[in-house]
Short mmCIF file of C-alpha atoms in Angstrom, two decimals:
data_model
loop_
_atom_site.label_atom_id
_atom_site.label_comp_id
_atom_site.label_asym_id
_atom_site.label_seq_id
_atom_site.Cartn_x
_atom_site.Cartn_y
_atom_site.Cartn_z
CA MET A 1 -210.87 55.12 -72.37
CA ILE A 2 -213.08 57.63 -73.23
CA SER A 3 -215.78 56.50 -75.66
CA SER A 4 -216.01 58.69 -79.48
CA ILE A 5 -219.68 58.90 -79.04
CA PHE A 6 -219.17 61.25 -76.25
CA PHE A 7 -217.40 63.41 -78.07
CA TYR A 8 -219.34 63.42 -80.92
CA SER A 9 -222.44 64.11 -78.41
CA THR A 10 -220.75 66.69 -77.13
CA ALA A 11 -219.90 68.71 -80.12
CA PHE A 12 -223.26 67.90 -81.42
CA VAL A 13 -224.78 69.32 -78.77
CA LEU A 14 -222.73 72.57 -78.63
CA PHE A 15 -223.69 73.34 -82.69
CA LEU A 16 -227.58 72.69 -81.22
CA ILE A 17 -226.72 75.68 -78.54
CA GLY A 18 -225.00 77.96 -80.96
CA LEU A 19 -227.98 77.48 -83.38
CA PHE A 20 -230.15 77.98 -81.61
CA GLY A 21 -228.19 81.20 -79.99
CA VAL A 22 -228.18 82.49 -83.79
CA LEU A 23 -231.88 81.72 -84.01
CA THR A 24 -232.87 83.56 -81.06
CA ARG A 25 -230.49 86.48 -80.41
CA LYS A 26 -231.17 89.61 -81.19
CA ASN A 27 -227.92 91.19 -80.11
CA ILE A 28 -225.23 90.87 -82.69
CA ILE A 29 -222.66 90.35 -80.41
CA LYS A 30 -224.36 87.59 -78.65
CA ILE A 31 -225.06 85.91 -82.48
CA LEU A 32 -221.44 86.01 -82.95
CA VAL A 33 -220.22 84.81 -79.83
CA SER A 34 -223.35 81.74 -81.02
CA LEU A 35 -221.60 81.23 -84.45
CA SER A 36 -218.14 80.84 -83.12
CA ILE A 37 -219.48 78.52 -80.22
CA THR A 38 -220.51 76.54 -83.81
CA GLU A 39 -217.59 76.93 -85.42
CA THR A 40 -215.93 75.26 -82.26
CA ALA A 41 -218.68 72.24 -82.34
CA VAL A 42 -217.93 71.55 -86.00
CA ASN A 43 -214.09 71.44 -85.50
CA LEU A 44 -214.58 69.24 -82.39
CA PHE A 45 -216.85 66.95 -84.65
CA LEU A 46 -213.66 67.10 -87.41
CA VAL A 47 -211.22 66.19 -84.39
CA THR A 48 -212.99 63.17 -83.69
CA VAL A 49 -213.67 61.71 -87.15
CA GLY A 50 -209.69 61.60 -86.29
CA TYR A 51 -209.94 59.95 -82.99
CA ILE A 52 -208.43 56.15 -82.68
CA LYS A 53 -208.37 54.51 -79.37
CA ASN A 54 -205.65 54.47 -77.22
CA GLY A 55 -203.83 56.57 -80.12
CA LYS A 56 -201.41 59.77 -79.53
CA ALA A 57 -200.59 62.93 -81.15
CA PRO A 58 -199.14 62.63 -84.16
CA ILE A 59 -195.66 63.56 -83.47
CA LEU A 60 -192.41 61.14 -83.16
CA THR A 61 -190.57 61.93 -80.43
CA ASN A 62 -188.07 60.08 -78.52
CA THR A 63 -190.49 58.60 -76.28
CA ILE A 64 -192.77 57.30 -79.17
CA GLY A 65 -189.38 55.72 -80.88
CA SER A 66 -190.40 54.21 -83.99
CA ILE A 67 -193.93 54.09 -85.90
CA GLY A 68 -193.78 51.13 -88.92
CA MET A 69 -196.82 49.21 -90.54
CA ASN A 70 -197.29 46.86 -88.00
CA ASN A 71 -196.68 49.67 -84.99
CA LEU A 72 -199.18 52.26 -85.43
CA LYS A 73 -199.74 54.58 -82.35
CA PHE A 74 -201.22 57.90 -83.86
CA VAL A 75 -204.73 59.30 -83.99
CA ASP A 76 -205.74 60.47 -87.61
CA PRO A 77 -203.43 63.64 -88.49
CA LEU A 78 -205.42 64.80 -92.05
CA PRO A 79 -208.65 66.37 -89.61
CA GLN A 80 -206.37 68.09 -87.15
CA ALA A 81 -204.71 69.43 -90.38
CA LEU A 82 -207.79 70.93 -91.81
CA VAL A 83 -209.31 71.91 -88.54
CA LEU A 84 -205.76 74.51 -88.36
CA THR A 85 -206.98 75.25 -91.41
CA ALA A 86 -210.85 75.77 -90.63
CA ILE A 87 -209.22 77.74 -87.21
CA VAL A 88 -207.28 80.62 -88.81
CA ILE A 89 -210.17 81.01 -91.23
CA GLY A 90 -212.67 81.64 -88.45
CA LEU A 91 -209.99 83.69 -86.62
CA GLY A 92 -210.07 85.66 -89.53
CA THR A 93 -213.84 86.21 -90.01
CA THR A 94 -214.43 86.58 -86.43
CA ALA A 95 -212.05 89.79 -86.86
CA LEU A 96 -213.66 91.36 -89.92
CA SER A 97 -217.36 90.47 -88.08
CA LEU A 98 -216.73 92.64 -85.25
CA VAL A 99 -215.74 95.14 -86.87
CA ILE A 100 -218.48 95.21 -89.14
CA ALA A 101 -220.93 95.30 -85.91
CA ILE A 102 -218.33 98.01 -84.40
CA LYS A 103 -219.51 100.11 -87.89
CA LEU A 104 -223.08 99.30 -87.49
CA TYR A 105 -223.29 100.30 -83.78
CA LYS A 106 -221.65 103.91 -85.01
CA ASN A 107 -224.09 104.07 -87.71
CA TYR A 108 -227.44 103.44 -85.96
CA GLY A 109 -226.25 103.63 -81.98
CA THR A 110 -227.60 100.24 -81.12
CA LEU A 111 -226.25 96.54 -81.47
CA ASN A 112 -230.01 95.28 -81.59
CA ILE A 113 -230.83 94.11 -85.14
CA THR A 114 -234.68 94.41 -84.63
CA LYS A 115 -233.74 98.87 -84.22
CA MET A 116 -231.64 98.72 -87.08
CA GLY A 117 -232.49 100.29 -90.40
CA GLY A 118 -235.04 103.34 -91.79
CA LYS A 119 -233.62 106.87 -90.66
CA ARG A 120 -230.74 107.05 -88.74
CA MET B 1 -247.18 91.74 -78.11
CA LYS B 2 -243.49 91.95 -78.34
CA LYS B 3 -242.52 89.43 -75.74
CA THR B 4 -245.45 87.44 -77.48
CA GLU B 5 -243.78 87.61 -80.56
CA PHE B 6 -240.12 87.08 -79.06
CA LEU B 7 -241.35 83.62 -77.14
CA THR B 8 -243.57 82.50 -79.98
CA GLY B 9 -239.68 83.12 -82.12
CA SER B 10 -238.62 81.21 -79.48
CA PHE B 11 -240.37 78.01 -79.10
CA ILE B 12 -240.09 77.44 -82.69
CA ALA B 13 -236.15 78.30 -83.03
CA LEU B 14 -236.58 75.42 -79.75
CA THR B 15 -238.63 72.83 -81.43
CA LEU B 16 -236.28 73.17 -84.73
CA VAL B 17 -233.44 72.76 -82.61
CA VAL B 18 -235.09 69.70 -81.15
CA LEU B 19 -235.42 67.84 -84.50
CA LEU B 20 -232.28 68.61 -85.63
CA GLY B 21 -230.83 67.19 -82.16
CA VAL B 22 -232.79 63.71 -82.76
CA PHE B 23 -231.38 63.80 -86.00
CA PHE B 24 -228.08 63.68 -85.30
CA PHE B 25 -228.85 61.69 -82.35
CA GLN B 26 -230.01 58.60 -84.71
CA ALA B 27 -227.34 58.90 -86.51
CA LEU B 28 -225.05 58.60 -84.21
CA PHE B 29 -226.62 55.57 -82.53
CA GLN B 30 -228.06 53.23 -85.96
CA PRO B 31 -225.67 50.27 -85.40
CA SER B 32 -225.17 49.37 -88.82
CA TYR B 33 -225.10 51.06 -92.23
CA GLU B 34 -225.65 48.95 -95.56
CA GLY B 35 -224.74 45.73 -93.67
CA LYS B 36 -221.68 47.58 -92.14
CA VAL B 37 -220.80 48.38 -88.46
CA MET B 38 -220.42 51.76 -87.81
CA PRO B 39 -216.84 52.06 -86.87
CA ILE B 40 -217.09 54.70 -84.74
CA ASP B 41 -215.52 53.45 -81.53
CA ASN B 42 -212.44 50.82 -83.19
CA VAL B 43 -211.39 52.71 -86.35
CA ASN B 44 -207.95 51.62 -88.03
CA LEU B 45 -205.82 53.14 -89.13
CA LYS B 46 -204.64 51.23 -91.99
CA ASP B 47 -208.62 51.93 -93.35
CA ARG B 48 -207.70 55.49 -94.25
CA VAL B 49 -205.35 57.54 -96.55
CA SER B 50 -204.12 59.16 -93.64
CA LEU B 51 -202.07 55.93 -93.47
CA HIS B 52 -199.47 56.93 -96.30
CA TYR B 53 -198.87 60.28 -94.17
CA VAL B 54 -197.76 58.85 -91.18
CA LEU B 55 -195.81 56.14 -93.23
CA LYS B 56 -194.28 58.81 -95.59
CA ASN B 57 -194.81 56.45 -98.47
CA VAL B 58 -197.70 58.73 -100.34
CA ASN B 59 -195.20 58.75 -103.27
CA ASP B 60 -195.19 54.20 -103.72
CA ALA B 61 -198.58 54.49 -102.97
CA SER B 62 -199.46 56.60 -105.71
CA LYS B 63 -197.45 54.48 -107.53
CA TYR B 64 -199.04 51.30 -106.86
CA LEU B 65 -202.21 52.94 -107.15
CA ALA B 66 -201.51 53.57 -111.20
CA THR B 67 -200.06 50.05 -111.52
CA ASN B 68 -202.83 47.92 -109.67
CA GLY B 69 -205.72 50.08 -110.37
CA MET B 70 -209.09 49.69 -107.52
CA ARG B 71 -206.86 46.40 -105.55
CA TYR B 72 -205.26 49.71 -103.84
CA PHE B 73 -208.19 50.04 -101.76
CA ASN B 74 -208.79 46.20 -100.30
CA ASN B 75 -205.11 46.48 -99.46
CA ARG B 76 -203.67 49.76 -98.46
CA SER B 77 -200.87 47.64 -96.30
CA SER B 78 -199.07 46.30 -99.43
CA VAL B 79 -197.32 49.16 -100.62
CA PRO B 80 -193.95 49.42 -99.57
CA SER B 81 -193.08 50.89 -96.27
CA LYS B 82 -190.55 51.32 -93.91
CA THR B 83 -190.16 51.70 -89.97
CA ILE B 84 -189.32 55.30 -89.18
CA THR B 85 -187.06 56.12 -85.87
CA PHE B 86 -187.11 58.94 -83.92
CA GLY B 87 -183.07 60.59 -84.83
CA LYS B 88 -182.44 58.08 -87.18
CA THR B 89 -184.07 56.93 -90.30
CA LYS B 90 -182.38 59.56 -93.32
CA ASN B 91 -183.70 60.91 -96.34
CA LEU B 92 -187.41 60.33 -96.45
CA GLU B 93 -189.79 61.53 -98.90
CA GLU B 94 -191.10 63.99 -96.07
CA GLY B 95 -188.75 64.58 -93.29
CA SER B 96 -190.81 65.98 -90.55
CA ALA B 97 -191.41 64.93 -87.20
CA ASN B 98 -194.54 66.52 -86.72
CA GLU B 99 -197.13 64.62 -88.75
CA VAL B 100 -199.94 67.08 -88.95
CA THR B 101 -197.22 69.84 -90.17
CA SER B 102 -195.95 67.40 -92.90
CA ILE B 103 -199.38 67.32 -94.15
CA VAL B 104 -200.57 71.30 -93.78
CA VAL B 105 -197.11 72.78 -95.05
CA ASN B 106 -195.45 69.61 -97.54
CA TYR B 107 -198.68 67.46 -98.78
CA ARG B 108 -201.12 70.43 -98.68
CA GLY B 109 -199.15 73.44 -99.01
CA PHE B 110 -201.34 74.75 -101.58
CA ASP B 111 -204.17 74.93 -99.19
CA THR B 112 -201.90 76.94 -96.41
CA LEU B 113 -201.29 79.62 -99.26
CA GLY B 114 -205.06 79.63 -100.12
CA GLU B 115 -205.39 79.99 -95.88
CA VAL B 116 -202.66 82.67 -95.43
CA THR B 117 -204.60 84.69 -98.63
CA VAL B 118 -207.74 84.38 -96.34
CA LEU B 119 -206.21 85.43 -93.87
CA PHE B 120 -204.80 88.55 -95.49
CA ILE B 121 -208.39 89.17 -97.61
CA SER B 122 -210.06 89.68 -93.79
CA ILE B 123 -207.24 92.18 -92.11
CA ILE B 124 -207.17 94.17 -95.77
CA GLY B 125 -210.79 94.31 -94.79
CA LEU B 126 -210.69 95.05 -91.08
CA THR B 127 -208.05 98.05 -92.23
CA MET B 128 -210.60 99.36 -95.03
CA LEU B 129 -213.76 99.05 -92.86
CA ILE B 130 -212.17 100.24 -89.62
CA GLY B 131 -211.61 103.57 -91.03
CA GLY B 132 -213.88 106.75 -90.11
CA VAL B 133 -213.69 105.00 -86.48
CA LYS B 134 -212.40 107.68 -84.25
CA GLU B 135 -209.66 106.63 -81.19
CA LYS B 136 -211.49 106.39 -77.52
CA LYS B 137 -209.18 107.73 -74.43
CA LEU B 138 -208.39 104.90 -72.53
CA ARG B 139 -207.51 104.90 -68.85
CA MET B 140 -203.45 105.67 -68.23
CA PRO B 141 -202.10 101.51 -67.68
CA SER B 142 -200.87 101.14 -63.95
CA VAL B 143 -196.92 101.13 -62.94
CA ILE B 144 -196.93 97.21 -63.29
CA VAL B 145 -198.05 96.93 -66.54
CA ARG B 146 -196.36 99.73 -68.00
CA THR B 147 -193.10 98.17 -66.92
CA GLY B 148 -194.45 93.96 -66.86
CA SER B 149 -195.07 95.27 -70.31
CA LYS B 150 -191.51 96.58 -71.48
CA PHE B 151 -189.65 93.64 -69.50
CA LEU B 152 -192.57 90.66 -70.89
CA PHE B 153 -192.08 91.87 -74.81
CA PRO B 154 -188.84 90.67 -75.36
CA PHE B 155 -189.25 86.63 -74.22
CA ILE B 156 -192.86 86.64 -75.93
CA LEU B 157 -191.07 88.09 -78.93
CA LEU B 158 -188.18 85.04 -78.65
CA PHE B 159 -191.63 82.40 -77.81
CA GLY B 160 -193.12 82.97 -80.50
CA VAL B 161 -189.97 83.01 -82.69
CA TYR B 162 -188.88 79.68 -80.96
CA ILE B 163 -192.91 78.33 -81.64
CA PHE B 164 -192.36 78.34 -85.16
CA ILE B 165 -188.87 77.44 -85.82
CA HIS B 166 -190.16 74.37 -84.30
CA GLY B 167 -192.55 73.67 -86.17
CA HIS B 168 -191.85 70.68 -87.69
CA LEU B 169 -190.42 69.00 -84.72
CA THR B 170 -192.94 70.08 -81.90
CA PRO B 171 -196.90 71.06 -81.59
CA GLY B 172 -196.59 74.59 -82.91
CA GLY B 173 -195.95 76.28 -85.94
CA GLY B 174 -196.22 79.33 -88.31
CA PHE B 175 -199.86 80.29 -87.39
CA PRO B 176 -199.96 79.73 -83.25
CA GLY B 177 -196.59 81.37 -83.48
CA GLY B 178 -197.56 84.35 -85.08
CA ALA B 179 -200.34 85.22 -82.71
CA VAL B 180 -197.79 84.78 -79.94
CA ILE B 181 -195.97 87.38 -81.62
CA ALA B 182 -199.20 89.83 -82.15
CA SER B 183 -199.98 89.30 -78.34
CA GLY B 184 -196.83 90.76 -77.48
CA PHE B 185 -197.41 93.50 -79.58
CA LEU B 186 -201.23 93.64 -77.90
CA LEU B 187 -199.46 94.42 -74.27
CA LEU B 188 -197.42 96.56 -76.38
CA LEU B 189 -200.10 98.50 -77.23
CA LEU B 190 -202.11 98.26 -73.89
CA GLY B 191 -198.85 99.09 -71.60
CA LEU B 192 -197.15 101.56 -73.27
CA GLU B 193 -199.75 104.85 -73.90
CA ASN B 194 -196.95 106.48 -76.39
CA PHE B 195 -196.04 103.49 -78.29
CA LYS B 196 -197.03 103.91 -81.92
CA PHE B 197 -197.26 101.02 -83.90
CA ASN B 198 -195.73 101.69 -87.31
CA THR B 199 -197.87 99.91 -90.12
CA THR B 200 -196.74 100.75 -93.08
CA VAL B 201 -193.70 98.86 -92.02
CA SER B 202 -195.28 95.60 -90.26
CA LYS B 203 -197.52 96.20 -94.31
CA VAL B 204 -194.23 95.70 -95.94
CA ILE B 205 -192.95 93.14 -94.20
CA GLU B 206 -196.14 90.96 -94.59
CA SER B 207 -196.01 91.14 -98.11
CA LEU B 208 -192.41 90.42 -98.38
CA ALA B 209 -193.30 87.34 -96.53
CA GLY B 210 -195.99 86.32 -98.77
CA VAL B 211 -193.93 87.17 -102.02
CA THR B 212 -191.35 84.11 -99.96
CA PHE B 213 -194.09 81.93 -99.57
CA VAL B 214 -195.06 82.08 -103.34
CA GLY B 215 -190.86 82.26 -104.60
CA ILE B 216 -190.60 79.05 -102.37
CA GLY B 217 -193.18 77.27 -104.32
CA LEU B 218 -192.05 79.08 -107.63
CA VAL B 219 -188.27 76.96 -106.67
CA GLY B 220 -189.82 73.99 -105.99
CA LEU B 221 -192.06 74.21 -109.67
CA PHE B 222 -188.67 75.08 -111.55
CA MET B 223 -187.07 72.30 -110.02
CA LYS B 224 -189.03 69.65 -109.13
CA ASN B 225 -191.82 69.84 -111.63
CA SER B 226 -194.30 70.37 -109.66
CA PHE B 227 -195.09 73.97 -107.66
CA LEU B 228 -194.75 74.13 -103.40
CA ALA B 229 -192.62 70.77 -104.46
CA ASN B 230 -190.08 70.11 -101.46
CA PHE B 231 -186.29 70.52 -103.39
CA ILE B 232 -183.63 70.56 -100.13
CA PRO B 233 -183.00 67.20 -98.43
CA THR B 234 -184.79 66.17 -96.13
CA GLY B 235 -181.86 64.88 -93.62
CA THR B 236 -183.10 63.01 -90.58
CA ILE B 237 -185.93 63.16 -88.83
CA GLY B 238 -186.14 64.38 -85.37
CA PHE B 239 -183.55 67.01 -86.01
CA LEU B 240 -183.32 70.80 -85.87
CA TYR B 241 -182.07 70.73 -89.69
CA SER B 242 -184.64 68.57 -91.45
CA ALA B 243 -187.65 68.52 -93.42
CA GLY B 244 -186.28 70.72 -96.46
CA MET B 245 -188.64 73.87 -97.21
CA VAL B 246 -191.17 72.92 -94.32
CA ALA B 247 -188.95 74.59 -91.85
CA LEU B 248 -188.56 77.53 -94.36
CA ILE B 249 -192.00 78.30 -95.14
CA TYR B 250 -193.42 77.79 -91.64
CA ILE B 251 -191.03 80.66 -90.68
CA VAL B 252 -192.23 82.81 -93.59
CA VAL B 253 -195.86 82.11 -92.36
CA GLY B 254 -194.74 82.71 -88.77
CA ILE B 255 -193.50 86.16 -89.69
CA LYS B 256 -196.72 86.91 -92.45
CA VAL B 257 -199.07 85.75 -89.58
CA GLY B 258 -197.59 87.83 -86.76
CA ALA B 259 -197.05 91.00 -88.85
CA GLU B 260 -200.55 90.89 -90.25
CA LEU B 261 -202.26 89.93 -86.89
CA SER B 262 -199.96 92.76 -85.21
CA THR B 263 -201.35 95.70 -87.76
CA GLY B 264 -204.94 94.37 -87.16
CA VAL B 265 -204.27 94.71 -83.91
CA ALA B 266 -203.07 98.15 -84.25
CA GLU B 267 -205.63 99.00 -86.67
CA LEU B 268 -208.44 98.22 -83.74
CA LYS B 269 -206.67 100.28 -81.67
CA GLU B 270 -205.86 103.55 -83.09
CA GLY B 271 -208.19 103.07 -86.02
CA ASN B 272 -207.84 105.30 -89.17
CA LYS B 273 -205.62 108.57 -89.32
CA ASN B 274 -206.24 108.61 -93.35
CA ASP B 275 -209.85 108.99 -92.47
#
């Protein structure tokens, strides 16, 4: 069984990679990719908070049979529900920001944020 | 000049990121917090609020909290609960076998209404902003793509519908099902060059689905005195006709998300004609 410290560390490293990308890149598309990486890191962190050792996916099936107070076999389903919401909202924001990037490219003829602004 | 500026900027960013990383990791490896051992690797579901979501005794838990007050927080396990058996247990307060679905649609259904609204607003923004971007001539698709997309489209649609109808039993639900349906329309848009996606019809379908979602919530308000309350008997856990309004809401959400994402994809490909 993998310790959840591994998942926490992966989430932190992904978050820092995304932050570094947002801070240093000049290309809008690359900034958006970095933002998506950060988002994935936060989602992974939230799912890891609900991780329980030897826990199964929180879906009652024929093989799991029954659950009760004395045989709780599941991981925590609440963070997974929150992440489901976060993924959909991430999709919406990514689509909107990509359209804004298209408009900026049409307007200035470049995706480099340092060359934007001023005269057309 | 430019090069050195970029290098110093990267160096400052790297220092910031490393400092933040040290801060994160020392929090992870701190052995204790206020004298308690951090439960990183031995989390128990009995210490979590989700215990009641899993055992489906949220109403009993709130009654217990009202009568016993703060004592509830030290003995959550003494809230009455029963063993739930797949395919046997009947008439629970919430009847879906998928616990995540039970939280997303039933216990936190209002959250999902907000989520659907956010997606709706972002697609409206996309439609508004894309105006004025002209359609580019795409290269003609090959024979394999043209025949394959026509052949595969009904099956993709069927798979999407299967995912959102079984949302309360298996992994998936309205949002993945809708995304699968939108991917089917994307395949048609890329595969057939004279395929016209009617965005007006899809917008009407989407709005009707949204109104139905709110309508189901209002029926719950009038019948059970609470918005989005379950007003249909929950049936036997694990059966297709179970979980009351959860299945109904996930079907509505699947149709809504499918229509919404298809509209977004079609607008991105064709641009806006009323420019």
